[in-house]
């Protein structure tokens, strides 16, 4: 029996995450501009705004004692960041025009690359599509890049607030006025423990949503301001490992094919990467669209199966895994963007907006560029005193549409949804869109992941050996996950669902958060047990019928190499 995840929505009310500003002057923190999220987009916003305010001390003074603050829910900036990652370096060079590029942390400038189509035991080298040519691009750890950028942000006068989860958005008379941070020290049922600390209101003239994917407050604002009418977001899930290897890798590798099943009924889209990370380190990972059909598909286990291919095994043999992590990617490109990139008093940047080119596998450079453009628009609106007006931040939308961010996403807008029609048709659409520079086909509207029907298959995976193949729980340990077992659950799902959906959650989650009881009721309903302390906050559940909200600040993975 097939099921559709969208028919089983989570118990989540947008209104419960919106509040009126009520705290008195002594009970709140006032900042000029508040940035929610310490990834490349949020940090680029902070740094660029700091640069601009340095040239306008009068405006900086008018923003108060804390002109720019950045709230990061992880233990430190970078703790929750994961990407491949290959990025185009121009945006970060533009952000630091006086800096020698060699001072910006990156592992390798791409000089050699290869794309392969894999079968179970063979490989066929194919020409890389134009979007995937990476000569002179940089291989980076986005986690390390963010930590370096946070140092530059502090030098620019930005006040960093680590371990700060933002749970509610403050809205008064239609205008965003800031956020409410989460409490610390609550027990599983919400009771106050001995370590309890209440959250607080952070008031700001402008709030920048740079939460990444899937973006808790971003989702709240998109629903509240009705920005989703023409938007359909699909997600991909990427699982990544970092290995120390015996022989340095000197080529950038992408693959497709094995271990995916390319038949139309499976709707499996994705591929892999292997990137050099210095002398003896390799970044590898597998990405799969979350619109797949078989409930027994597991992206974590696809990565393990991928490593059994002779090409990959040969690179990793004799090495050891040193890091693991997982994260969703917004995959719809232009079709997933909100109808406006701003609301009164707030803007969306980076993955929170959806600025990812899935055809090129690029997002970090767009995150940095969008943050810079947001900072420039915010600076102008603050000078004009219009930031909280209905269209006071419209300059940000205009800047994005005039930039390479919009132009690149427009050219490839139909490629990802084209593959929802099957591998062969998707390949033909990819070729047509590439040859016509995006003019053909005119429009292919994606279907949301949760609206795609699923069936209960029986896909098998290789058994863990602790050397090449790893299970989920040992992988969670490798992520450095630090989440209290007794804190309130931050995951919103129904716990009585059809077996197919329960199994889908169990297999989908790379961190073994969901477990299905074997006994089913007469109508096929099962009970799903949720283990929120395992969660690495990848966000995949949001695509398949649930909802992820932020846990207590400082919880979750502590990525360092991802």
JSON list of C-alpha atoms in Angstrom, two decimals, residues 61-141:
[
{"chain": "A", "resi": 61, "resn": "UNK", "atom": "CA", "xyz": [26.35, 55.06, 16.84]},
{"chain": "A", "resi": 62, "resn": "UNK", "atom": "CA", "xyz": [22.63, 55.38, 16.13]},
{"chain": "A", "resi": 63, "resn": "UNK", "atom": "CA", "xyz": [22.32, 51.58, 16.23]},
{"chain": "A", "resi": 64, "resn": "UNK", "atom": "CA", "xyz": [23.25, 51.51, 19.91]},
{"chain": "A", "resi": 65, "resn": "UNK", "atom": "CA", "xyz": [25.88, 49.73, 21.95]},
{"chain": "A", "resi": 66, "resn": "UNK", "atom": "CA", "xyz": [25.57, 46.57, 19.83]},
{"chain": "A", "resi": 67, "resn": "UNK", "atom": "CA", "xyz": [25.20, 47.60, 16.17]},
{"chain": "A", "resi": 68, "resn": "UNK", "atom": "CA", "xyz": [25.47, 44.01, 14.89]},
{"chain": "A", "resi": 69, "resn": "UNK", "atom": "CA", "xyz": [24.78, 40.76, 16.75]},
{"chain": "A", "resi": 70, "resn": "UNK", "atom": "CA", "xyz": [24.83, 37.20, 15.44]},
{"chain": "A", "resi": 71, "resn": "UNK", "atom": "CA", "xyz": [22.99, 34.36, 17.21]},
{"chain": "A", "resi": 72, "resn": "UNK", "atom": "CA", "xyz": [24.29, 30.83, 16.54]},
{"chain": "A", "resi": 73, "resn": "UNK", "atom": "CA", "xyz": [22.51, 27.79, 17.97]},
{"chain": "A", "resi": 74, "resn": "UNK", "atom": "CA", "xyz": [25.57, 25.52, 17.84]},
{"chain": "A", "resi": 75, "resn": "UNK", "atom": "CA", "xyz": [28.28, 25.25, 20.45]},
{"chain": "A", "resi": 76, "resn": "UNK", "atom": "CA", "xyz": [30.42, 27.49, 18.24]},
{"chain": "A", "resi": 77, "resn": "UNK", "atom": "CA", "xyz": [30.15, 28.88, 14.73]},
{"chain": "A", "resi": 78, "resn": "UNK", "atom": "CA", "xyz": [30.71, 25.97, 12.38]},
{"chain": "A", "resi": 79, "resn": "UNK", "atom": "CA", "xyz": [29.42, 23.31, 14.77]},
{"chain": "A", "resi": 80, "resn": "UNK", "atom": "CA", "xyz": [26.32, 22.63, 12.66]},
{"chain": "A", "resi": 81, "resn": "UNK", "atom": "CA", "xyz": [27.77, 23.29, 9.20]},
{"chain": "A", "resi": 82, "resn": "UNK", "atom": "CA", "xyz": [28.32, 20.62, 6.58]},
{"chain": "A", "resi": 83, "resn": "UNK", "atom": "CA", "xyz": [28.88, 20.77, 2.85]},
{"chain": "A", "resi": 84, "resn": "UNK", "atom": "CA", "xyz": [31.04, 19.05, 0.22]},
{"chain": "A", "resi": 85, "resn": "UNK", "atom": "CA", "xyz": [32.33, 21.64, -0.49]},
{"chain": "A", "resi": 86, "resn": "UNK", "atom": "CA", "xyz": [33.58, 23.17, -3.69]},
{"chain": "A", "resi": 87, "resn": "UNK", "atom": "CA", "xyz": [32.93, 26.88, -4.02]},
{"chain": "A", "resi": 88, "resn": "UNK", "atom": "CA", "xyz": [33.55, 29.61, -6.53]},
{"chain": "A", "resi": 89, "resn": "UNK", "atom": "CA", "xyz": [36.03, 31.90, -4.75]},
{"chain": "A", "resi": 90, "resn": "UNK", "atom": "CA", "xyz": [35.07, 35.26, -6.24]},
{"chain": "A", "resi": 91, "resn": "UNK", "atom": "CA", "xyz": [32.45, 36.27, -3.63]},
{"chain": "A", "resi": 92, "resn": "UNK", "atom": "CA", "xyz": [34.76, 35.71, -0.68]},
{"chain": "A", "resi": 93, "resn": "UNK", "atom": "CA", "xyz": [37.59, 37.47, -2.51]},
{"chain": "A", "resi": 94, "resn": "UNK", "atom": "CA", "xyz": [35.21, 40.41, -2.99]},
{"chain": "A", "resi": 95, "resn": "UNK", "atom": "CA", "xyz": [34.35, 40.33, 0.71]},
{"chain": "A", "resi": 96, "resn": "UNK", "atom": "CA", "xyz": [38.04, 40.59, 1.62]},
{"chain": "A", "resi": 97, "resn": "UNK", "atom": "CA", "xyz": [39.54, 42.61, -1.26]},
{"chain": "A", "resi": 98, "resn": "UNK", "atom": "CA", "xyz": [42.70, 43.52, 0.65]},
{"chain": "A", "resi": 99, "resn": "UNK", "atom": "CA", "xyz": [43.44, 39.99, 1.81]},
{"chain": "A", "resi": 100, "resn": "UNK", "atom": "CA", "xyz": [45.84, 37.62, 0.08]},
{"chain": "A", "resi": 101, "resn": "UNK", "atom": "CA", "xyz": [43.61, 34.71, -1.10]},
{"chain": "A", "resi": 102, "resn": "UNK", "atom": "CA", "xyz": [46.11, 32.27, 0.40]},
{"chain": "A", "resi": 103, "resn": "UNK", "atom": "CA", "xyz": [45.06, 33.52, 3.85]},
{"chain": "A", "resi": 104, "resn": "UNK", "atom": "CA", "xyz": [41.46, 32.38, 3.28]},
{"chain": "A", "resi": 105, "resn": "UNK", "atom": "CA", "xyz": [41.18, 28.77, 4.51]},
{"chain": "A", "resi": 106, "resn": "UNK", "atom": "CA", "xyz": [40.85, 26.30, 1.65]},
{"chain": "A", "resi": 107, "resn": "UNK", "atom": "CA", "xyz": [42.46, 22.97, 0.94]},
{"chain": "A", "resi": 108, "resn": "UNK", "atom": "CA", "xyz": [42.99, 22.92, -2.78]},
{"chain": "A", "resi": 109, "resn": "UNK", "atom": "CA", "xyz": [42.40, 24.91, -5.95]},
{"chain": "A", "resi": 110, "resn": "UNK", "atom": "CA", "xyz": [40.91, 22.49, -8.44]},
{"chain": "A", "resi": 111, "resn": "UNK", "atom": "CA", "xyz": [43.29, 21.64, -11.27]},
{"chain": "A", "resi": 112, "resn": "UNK", "atom": "CA", "xyz": [42.11, 18.15, -12.21]},
{"chain": "A", "resi": 113, "resn": "UNK", "atom": "CA", "xyz": [38.63, 16.64, -12.20]},
{"chain": "A", "resi": 114, "resn": "UNK", "atom": "CA", "xyz": [36.67, 13.63, -13.41]},
{"chain": "A", "resi": 115, "resn": "UNK", "atom": "CA", "xyz": [33.02, 12.57, -13.66]},
{"chain": "A", "resi": 116, "resn": "UNK", "atom": "CA", "xyz": [32.06, 8.88, -13.74]},
{"chain": "A", "resi": 117, "resn": "UNK", "atom": "CA", "xyz": [28.92, 6.87, -14.34]},
{"chain": "A", "resi": 118, "resn": "UNK", "atom": "CA", "xyz": [29.15, 3.83, -12.09]},
{"chain": "A", "resi": 119, "resn": "UNK", "atom": "CA", "xyz": [27.70, 0.35, -12.29]},
{"chain": "A", "resi": 120, "resn": "UNK", "atom": "CA", "xyz": [28.15, -2.06, -9.40]},
{"chain": "A", "resi": 121, "resn": "UNK", "atom": "CA", "xyz": [31.68, -3.01, -10.42]},
{"chain": "A", "resi": 122, "resn": "UNK", "atom": "CA", "xyz": [32.65, -0.81, -13.37]},
{"chain": "A", "resi": 123, "resn": "UNK", "atom": "CA", "xyz": [33.10, 2.87, -14.19]},
{"chain": "A", "resi": 124, "resn": "UNK", "atom": "CA", "xyz": [32.62, 4.94, -17.32]},
{"chain": "A", "resi": 125, "resn": "UNK", "atom": "CA", "xyz": [34.27, 8.34, -17.48]},
{"chain": "A", "resi": 126, "resn": "UNK", "atom": "CA", "xyz": [31.95, 10.94, -19.01]},
{"chain": "A", "resi": 127, "resn": "UNK", "atom": "CA", "xyz": [32.47, 14.60, -19.94]},
{"chain": "A", "resi": 128, "resn": "UNK", "atom": "CA", "xyz": [31.45, 16.90, -17.07]},
{"chain": "A", "resi": 129, "resn": "UNK", "atom": "CA", "xyz": [28.35, 19.01, -17.78]},
{"chain": "A", "resi": 130, "resn": "UNK", "atom": "CA", "xyz": [29.26, 22.70, -18.17]},
{"chain": "A", "resi": 131, "resn": "UNK", "atom": "CA", "xyz": [27.74, 23.54, -14.78]},
{"chain": "A", "resi": 132, "resn": "UNK", "atom": "CA", "xyz": [30.07, 21.06, -13.05]},
{"chain": "A", "resi": 133, "resn": "UNK", "atom": "CA", "xyz": [33.38, 22.26, -14.43]},
{"chain": "A", "resi": 134, "resn": "UNK", "atom": "CA", "xyz": [35.35, 23.34, -11.38]},
{"chain": "A", "resi": 135, "resn": "UNK", "atom": "CA", "xyz": [38.77, 24.41, -12.65]},
{"chain": "A", "resi": 136, "resn": "UNK", "atom": "CA", "xyz": [40.19, 27.06, -10.25]},
{"chain": "A", "resi": 137, "resn": "UNK", "atom": "CA", "xyz": [37.34, 26.60, -7.76]},
{"chain": "A", "resi": 138, "resn": "UNK", "atom": "CA", "xyz": [38.24, 25.90, -4.12]},
{"chain": "A", "resi": 139, "resn": "UNK", "atom": "CA", "xyz": [37.74, 22.81, -1.97]},
{"chain": "A", "resi": 140, "resn": "UNK", "atom": "CA", "xyz": [36.82, 23.98, 1.54]},
{"chain": "A", "resi": 141, "resn": "UNK", "atom": "CA", "xyz": [35.50, 22.75, 4.86]}
]
